[in-house]
Short mmCIF file of C-alpha atoms in Angstrom, two decimals:
data_model
loop_
_atom_site.label_atom_id
_atom_site.label_comp_id
_atom_site.label_asym_id
_atom_site.label_seq_id
_atom_site.Cartn_x
_atom_site.Cartn_y
_atom_site.Cartn_z
CA MET A 198 98.54 110.09 59.57
CA PHE A 199 95.52 112.03 60.19
CA THR A 200 93.24 109.23 60.56
CA ILE A 201 95.75 107.66 63.13
CA LEU A 202 95.69 110.40 65.10
CA VAL A 203 91.86 111.03 65.18
CA ILE A 204 91.51 107.04 66.06
CA ILE A 205 93.84 107.64 68.92
CA SER A 206 92.12 110.46 70.01
CA LEU A 207 88.87 108.32 69.99
CA VAL A 208 90.06 105.48 71.89
CA SER A 209 91.64 107.83 74.70
CA ILE A 210 88.46 109.35 75.07
CA LEU A 211 87.05 105.96 75.10
CA VAL A 212 89.18 104.90 77.86
CA LEU A 213 89.04 108.37 79.92
CA SER A 214 84.89 107.64 79.92
CA LEU A 215 85.39 104.25 81.26
CA VAL A 216 87.69 105.23 83.84
CA ALA A 217 85.56 108.14 85.10
CA PHE A 218 82.07 105.79 84.88
CA PHE A 219 83.97 103.27 87.22
CA ILE A 220 85.22 106.00 89.75
CA TYR A 221 81.56 107.72 89.85
CA ARG A 222 80.22 104.18 90.61
CA LYS A 223 82.47 103.45 92.98
CA LEU A 224 82.09 106.73 94.85
CA ARG A 225 78.21 106.16 94.50
CA GLU A 226 78.65 102.81 96.01
CA ARG A 227 80.49 104.25 98.95
CA GLN A 228 77.87 107.18 99.75
CA ASP A 229 75.19 104.30 100.55
CA PHE A 230 75.07 104.81 104.39
CA ASP A 231 73.33 102.14 104.94
CA LEU A 232 75.40 100.48 107.92
CA GLU A 233 77.14 97.85 105.96
CA PRO A 234 79.94 96.20 107.19
CA ARG A 235 82.95 97.62 105.13
CA ASP A 236 86.71 97.20 105.06
CA ARG A 237 89.29 100.27 104.83
CA HIS A 238 88.64 100.71 101.19
CA GLY A 239 85.13 100.92 101.43
CA ASN A 240 83.91 97.40 100.12
CA LYS A 241 81.25 95.55 101.71
CA ILE A 242 82.08 92.51 103.80
CA GLU A 243 79.84 89.54 102.76
CA ASP A 244 78.21 87.87 105.66
CA ASP A 245 77.20 84.11 104.56
CA ASP A 246 75.58 83.02 107.64
CA GLU A 247 71.87 83.11 107.36
CA GLU A 248 69.12 82.17 110.12
CA SER A 249 66.86 79.56 110.05
CA ASP A 250 63.70 80.03 110.60
CA GLU A 251 62.16 76.40 111.39
CA ASP A 252 61.28 76.64 114.71
CA ALA A 253 59.55 80.18 114.33
CA GLY A 254 56.12 78.56 113.30
CA ASP A 255 56.02 76.69 116.61
CA GLN A 256 56.43 79.76 118.67
CA GLU A 257 53.90 81.93 117.00
CA HIS A 258 51.03 80.51 119.19
CA GLU A 259 52.94 81.07 122.57
CA PRO A 260 53.28 84.93 123.83
CA ASP A 261 56.09 84.29 126.05
CA LEU A 262 58.18 82.64 123.56
CA ALA A 263 56.71 84.65 119.92
CA PRO A 264 59.28 86.97 118.19
CA ILE A 265 59.46 90.27 118.81
CA TYR A 266 58.73 92.43 116.01
CA ASP A 267 59.58 96.32 116.18
CA ASP A 268 56.92 97.44 114.33
CA ASP A 269 54.54 95.86 116.64
CA LEU A 270 52.34 98.56 118.57
CA GLY A 271 49.55 98.59 121.21
CA TYR A 272 46.77 100.62 122.26
CA ASP A 273 45.46 101.47 118.77
CA ASP A 274 48.49 102.55 117.64
CA PHE A 275 49.25 104.86 120.41
CA LEU A 276 51.42 107.91 120.03
CA SER A 277 54.18 108.03 122.47
CA PHE A 278 56.93 110.59 122.85
CA GLU A 279 59.17 108.77 120.85
CA ASP A 280 56.47 109.15 117.89
CA LEU A 281 56.76 113.18 118.38
CA LEU A 282 60.56 112.70 118.33
CA HIS A 283 60.36 111.26 115.10
CA GLU A 284 57.96 113.60 113.81
CA ILE A 285 60.36 116.62 114.24
CA GLY A 286 63.29 114.72 112.76
CA ILE A 287 65.20 113.09 115.56
CA ILE A 288 66.58 109.99 115.46
CA ASP A 289 68.20 109.31 118.32
CA ILE A 290 69.68 111.04 121.74
CA SER A 291 72.62 109.32 123.24
CA ASN A 292 76.08 110.07 124.16
CA GLY A 293 75.17 113.65 125.00
CA MET A 294 74.18 114.21 121.16
CA ILE A 295 70.74 114.51 119.32
CA GLU A 296 70.76 112.66 115.78
CA TYR A 297 68.86 114.69 113.23
CA GLU A 298 67.39 113.15 109.84
CA THR A 299 69.12 114.73 107.10
CA GLY A 300 67.28 113.48 103.83
CA ASP A 301 70.62 112.02 102.48
CA ASN A 302 73.63 109.87 103.06
CA SER A 303 75.21 111.76 105.93
CA ARG A 304 74.40 111.88 109.88
CA LEU A 305 73.77 115.00 111.40
CA PHE A 306 74.49 115.38 115.31
CA VAL A 307 73.86 118.29 117.32
CA MET A 308 75.61 119.16 121.29
CA LEU A 309 74.23 121.45 123.76
CA ALA A 310 76.66 123.43 125.68
CA GLU A 311 75.66 125.72 128.41
CA MET A 312 77.07 129.41 128.53
CA GLN A 313 78.18 130.94 131.60
CA GLN A 314 76.32 134.46 132.45
CA SER A 315 77.73 137.45 133.77
CA ASN A 316 76.35 140.86 135.04
CA PRO A 317 77.21 143.60 132.66
CA TYR A 318 76.09 146.29 135.42
CA LEU A 319 78.94 145.24 137.34
CA LYS A 320 81.50 145.73 134.67
CA THR A 321 83.30 148.96 133.73
CA GLU A 322 83.02 150.75 130.14
CA GLU A 323 86.58 149.32 129.25
CA GLU A 324 85.53 145.41 130.52
CA LEU A 325 82.30 145.86 128.28
CA ALA A 326 84.26 147.15 125.23
CA HIS A 327 86.78 144.47 125.46
CA ILE A 328 83.87 141.69 125.81
CA ASN A 329 81.93 143.28 122.73
CA ARG A 330 85.16 142.98 120.87
CA ILE A 331 85.74 139.07 121.82
CA MET A 332 82.43 138.40 121.19
CA GLU A 333 82.57 140.09 117.66
CA VAL A 334 85.73 138.33 116.99
CA PHE A 335 83.79 135.03 118.27
CA TYR A 336 80.82 135.23 115.69
CA ASN A 337 82.76 136.57 112.50
CA GLY A 338 84.96 133.35 113.04
CA VAL A 339 82.06 130.70 113.23
CA VAL A 340 82.26 128.73 110.17
CA ALA A 341 79.82 125.80 111.00
CA PRO A 342 76.06 126.37 111.67
CA LEU A 343 75.61 127.49 115.46
CA LYS A 344 72.48 128.42 117.28
CA GLU A 345 71.70 129.88 120.28
CA SER A 346 69.29 129.57 122.34
CA SER A 347 67.86 130.69 125.88
CA GLN A 348 65.67 128.85 128.45
CA SER A 349 63.98 129.95 131.70
CA GLN A 350 64.64 127.74 134.51
CA ARG A 351 63.69 127.77 138.30
CA VAL A 352 66.40 128.76 140.54
CA GLU A 353 67.04 125.20 142.10
CA MET A 354 69.38 124.79 144.93
CA THR A 355 67.82 121.47 146.56
CA ASP A 356 71.22 119.54 146.13
CA PHE A 357 72.93 122.27 147.54
CA LEU A 358 70.69 122.38 150.69
CA ASN A 359 70.45 118.85 151.02
CA ASP A 360 74.25 118.35 150.90
CA LEU A 361 74.87 121.12 153.65
CA LYS A 362 71.94 119.73 155.66
CA GLU A 363 74.00 116.14 155.93
CA HIS A 364 77.30 117.79 156.66
CA SER A 365 75.80 120.28 159.25
CA GLN A 366 74.95 117.13 161.48
CA TYR A 367 78.84 116.17 161.57
CA LEU A 368 80.37 119.63 162.30
CA HIS A 369 83.26 119.21 165.05
CA GLY A 370 82.22 120.82 168.30
CA ALA A 371 78.83 121.30 167.69
CA THR A 372 76.06 120.84 170.32
CA PRO A 373 72.76 118.66 169.18
CA GLU A 374 71.09 122.00 169.88
CA MET A 375 73.17 123.88 167.16
CA LYS A 376 72.68 120.83 164.91
CA SER A 377 68.98 120.63 165.40
CA TYR A 378 68.84 124.52 165.04
CA ALA A 379 70.86 124.15 161.80
CA GLU A 380 68.59 121.14 160.44
CA GLN A 381 65.51 123.16 160.71
CA VAL A 382 67.18 126.43 159.24
CA ILE A 383 67.67 124.48 156.06
CA ASP A 384 64.27 122.97 156.02
CA ASP A 385 62.63 126.34 156.04
CA THR A 386 65.03 127.51 153.25
CA LEU A 387 63.81 124.46 151.51
CA ASN A 388 60.34 124.70 151.87
CA TYR A 389 60.68 128.52 151.24
CA GLN A 390 62.20 127.42 147.80
CA ARG A 391 59.45 124.91 147.11
CA ALA A 392 56.59 127.92 147.83
CA THR A 393 58.62 130.72 146.05
CA ASP A 394 59.05 130.76 142.47
CA ARG A 395 62.18 132.50 141.36
CA PHE A 396 63.77 132.23 137.57
CA GLU A 397 66.90 132.69 135.99
CA ASN A 398 68.02 132.57 132.04
CA LYS A 399 70.17 129.77 130.87
CA ALA A 400 72.03 130.27 127.64
CA TYR A 401 72.93 127.65 125.56
CA LEU A 402 75.12 126.88 122.38
CA GLN A 403 74.05 124.27 119.60
CA PHE A 404 76.79 122.99 117.59
CA GLN A 405 76.36 120.56 115.02
CA ALA A 406 78.55 118.16 112.95
CA VAL A 407 77.91 116.06 110.05
CA VAL A 408 79.68 112.83 109.32
CA THR A 409 79.71 111.36 105.98
CA PRO A 410 80.28 107.63 104.61
CA GLU A 411 83.82 108.52 103.54
CA GLU A 412 85.19 109.37 107.04
CA VAL A 413 84.20 106.12 108.80
CA PHE A 414 84.77 102.37 107.88
CA GLY A 415 83.77 99.13 110.07
CA GLU A 416 83.83 95.69 109.52
CA THR A 417 80.55 95.30 111.77
CA VAL A 418 77.68 97.12 111.93
CA ASP A 419 78.40 97.81 115.69
CA ALA A 420 82.09 98.80 114.88
CA LEU A 421 80.82 101.12 112.09
CA GLU A 422 78.03 102.55 114.32
CA GLN A 423 80.79 103.29 117.23
CA GLN A 424 83.15 104.81 114.52
CA ILE A 425 80.20 107.29 113.43
CA HIS A 426 79.65 108.38 117.15
CA GLU A 427 83.28 108.65 117.76
CA LYS A 428 83.89 111.01 114.82
CA ALA A 429 80.87 113.22 115.45
CA ILE A 430 82.04 113.63 119.19
CA GLU A 431 85.47 114.43 117.86
CA LYS A 432 84.30 117.05 116.00
CA LEU A 433 81.67 118.49 118.39
CA LEU A 434 84.22 118.80 120.92
CA ARG A 435 86.88 120.42 118.88
CA GLN A 436 84.27 123.09 117.89
CA ILE A 437 83.17 123.73 121.74
CA ASP A 438 86.86 123.61 122.77
CA ARG A 439 87.70 126.29 120.41
CA ALA A 440 84.74 128.59 121.37
CA ASP A 441 85.09 127.92 124.99
CA GLY A 442 88.94 129.35 124.82
CA LEU A 443 87.60 132.56 123.11
CA LEU A 444 84.53 133.06 125.04
CA ARG A 445 85.98 132.42 128.51
CA ARG A 446 88.01 135.65 127.97
CA ALA A 447 84.45 137.51 127.64
CA ASP A 448 83.08 135.80 130.87
CA HIS A 449 81.19 133.46 129.02
CA ALA A 450 82.80 130.07 129.24
CA ILE A 451 80.92 127.23 127.73
CA THR A 452 80.52 123.66 129.14
CA ALA A 453 78.99 120.77 127.35
CA LEU A 454 76.49 118.73 128.44
CA ASP A 455 76.57 115.21 129.59
CA GLN A 456 73.73 113.12 128.56
CA PHE A 457 71.97 113.72 131.77
CA GLY A 458 72.24 117.62 131.14
CA LEU A 459 70.95 117.13 127.79
CA CYS A 460 67.77 115.02 129.05
CA GLU A 461 67.01 117.66 131.48
CA VAL A 462 66.71 120.18 129.08
CA LEU A 463 64.67 118.50 126.96
CA TYR A 464 62.57 117.57 129.98
CA LYS A 465 62.35 121.26 130.65
CA THR A 466 61.38 122.15 127.39
CA PHE A 467 58.47 119.87 126.62
CA ASN A 468 57.19 119.96 130.54
CA LYS A 469 57.21 123.63 131.25
CA GLU A 470 54.75 123.68 133.79
CA LYS A 471 55.58 120.41 135.27
CA SER A 472 59.11 120.70 135.34
CA VAL A 473 58.67 123.64 138.06
CA HIS A 474 57.36 121.48 140.88
CA ILE A 475 59.00 118.13 139.44
CA ARG A 476 62.42 117.70 138.91
CA LEU A 477 63.48 115.13 136.38
CA GLU A 478 66.57 113.94 138.89
CA ASP A 479 63.71 113.00 141.36
CA MET A 480 61.57 111.54 138.88
CA ILE A 481 64.10 109.49 137.74
CA ARG A 482 65.40 108.53 141.51
CA HIS A 483 61.73 107.60 142.68
CA GLN A 484 61.27 105.67 139.37
CA ASN A 485 64.22 103.48 140.22
CA PHE A 486 63.17 102.92 143.54
CA ALA A 487 59.41 102.09 142.58
CA LEU A 488 57.81 98.64 142.74
CA PHE A 489 55.88 98.95 139.31
CA THR A 490 57.17 101.17 136.42
CA THR A 491 54.20 103.97 135.37
CA SER A 492 55.68 104.86 132.38
CA HIS A 493 54.14 103.85 129.03
CA GLN A 494 55.35 100.49 127.92
CA ASN A 495 54.79 99.36 124.56
CA ASP A 496 53.86 95.49 123.23
CA VAL A 497 57.77 95.23 122.47
CA THR A 498 58.82 95.84 126.12
CA PHE A 499 55.65 93.76 127.27
CA LYS A 500 56.62 90.62 125.39
CA ARG A 501 60.45 90.92 126.31
CA ILE A 502 58.83 90.85 130.40
CA GLN A 503 56.99 88.11 129.43
CA GLN A 504 59.88 86.40 127.76
CA ALA A 505 62.09 87.36 130.61
CA ILE A 506 59.35 85.58 133.20
CA HIS A 507 59.18 82.52 131.12
CA ILE A 508 62.92 81.99 131.29
CA GLU A 509 63.21 82.84 135.09
CA THR A 510 60.20 80.13 135.74
CA GLN A 511 62.01 77.60 133.35
CA ALA A 512 65.12 78.09 135.35
CA ILE A 513 63.50 77.74 138.58
CA ASN A 514 61.57 74.54 137.51
CA SER A 515 65.08 72.59 135.87
CA ALA A 516 66.93 73.73 139.03
CA ARG A 517 63.93 72.23 141.28
CA ASP A 518 63.99 69.11 139.22
CA VAL A 519 67.82 68.82 139.45
CA LEU A 520 68.05 69.18 143.19
CA TRP A 521 65.18 66.57 143.47
CA GLU A 522 66.78 63.86 141.81
CA ASN A 523 70.03 64.78 143.95
CA VAL A 524 67.76 64.29 147.03
CA GLU A 525 66.15 60.96 145.79
CA HIS A 526 69.94 59.56 144.82
CA GLN A 527 70.89 60.20 148.20
CA ASN A 528 67.86 58.56 149.74
CA LEU A 529 68.13 55.03 147.53
CA GLU A 530 72.09 55.30 148.71
CA ALA A 531 70.91 55.69 152.39
#
């Protein structure tokens, strides 16, 4: 009887060990965050379609038709701004978020929120005590990692003054002399702003969210990537809304930065002196209306432009041949 119990115990231990091994192996497979298409159960979706490389050899000797390789570098491996971001661990900047390397299978996203400022010298002692209590509650309730930073930025009223200048020309009942005087005053104010350096401090809260493989699934790489970003945005906006609901009572409401606001903060961070005289918005506007781009272009972009020119030329030639054949046909019929 004792021997039977021992055998049953050993068999049970063996079965439990096998079950635990398969569960561990299954979890390890799902931990691989390699953007493989998966179903709702985390199983990989096999793709039997394979690209054919028969015509690749014929295009190698034609620059405008040769395939593009992402690791192609020019200018003796020129170190661009993207290389700098890669060195400090930034993978991508999109959807108002910065994605950092984690070293494991998770995805780390950071979103910035601008904090509204208030002057403590204009508040009473009771108001200051109330603000301090709320800030203490906020910092004691922080669970996820949070970073607070400040940036000294030039006082910028260009957009407001330009809008004011435009609306001043359509005031009802204003005479031409009044419109001319208003335009001159606003121009003088703009010139004074450009010549005088006045700065103010901007405060930012940096929220971060981590997305793990168990939280998302997708049947294609694009669908999986979209779910990763949606999950990150959902987590970050939830943190910002929760913090804003409390900080607003202390006159320090926060607002999440969009894609342009985030790029503007990064531009002013890496170009402290240049950003004082050249705004990012003006730079983008001038670049959009420029005939030729002045930014650095790598070999990948250059080859894409070559391919676009080749396709455009081929399309024009083909259309010309078709139209000429139609004209010849009409001439023969006439």
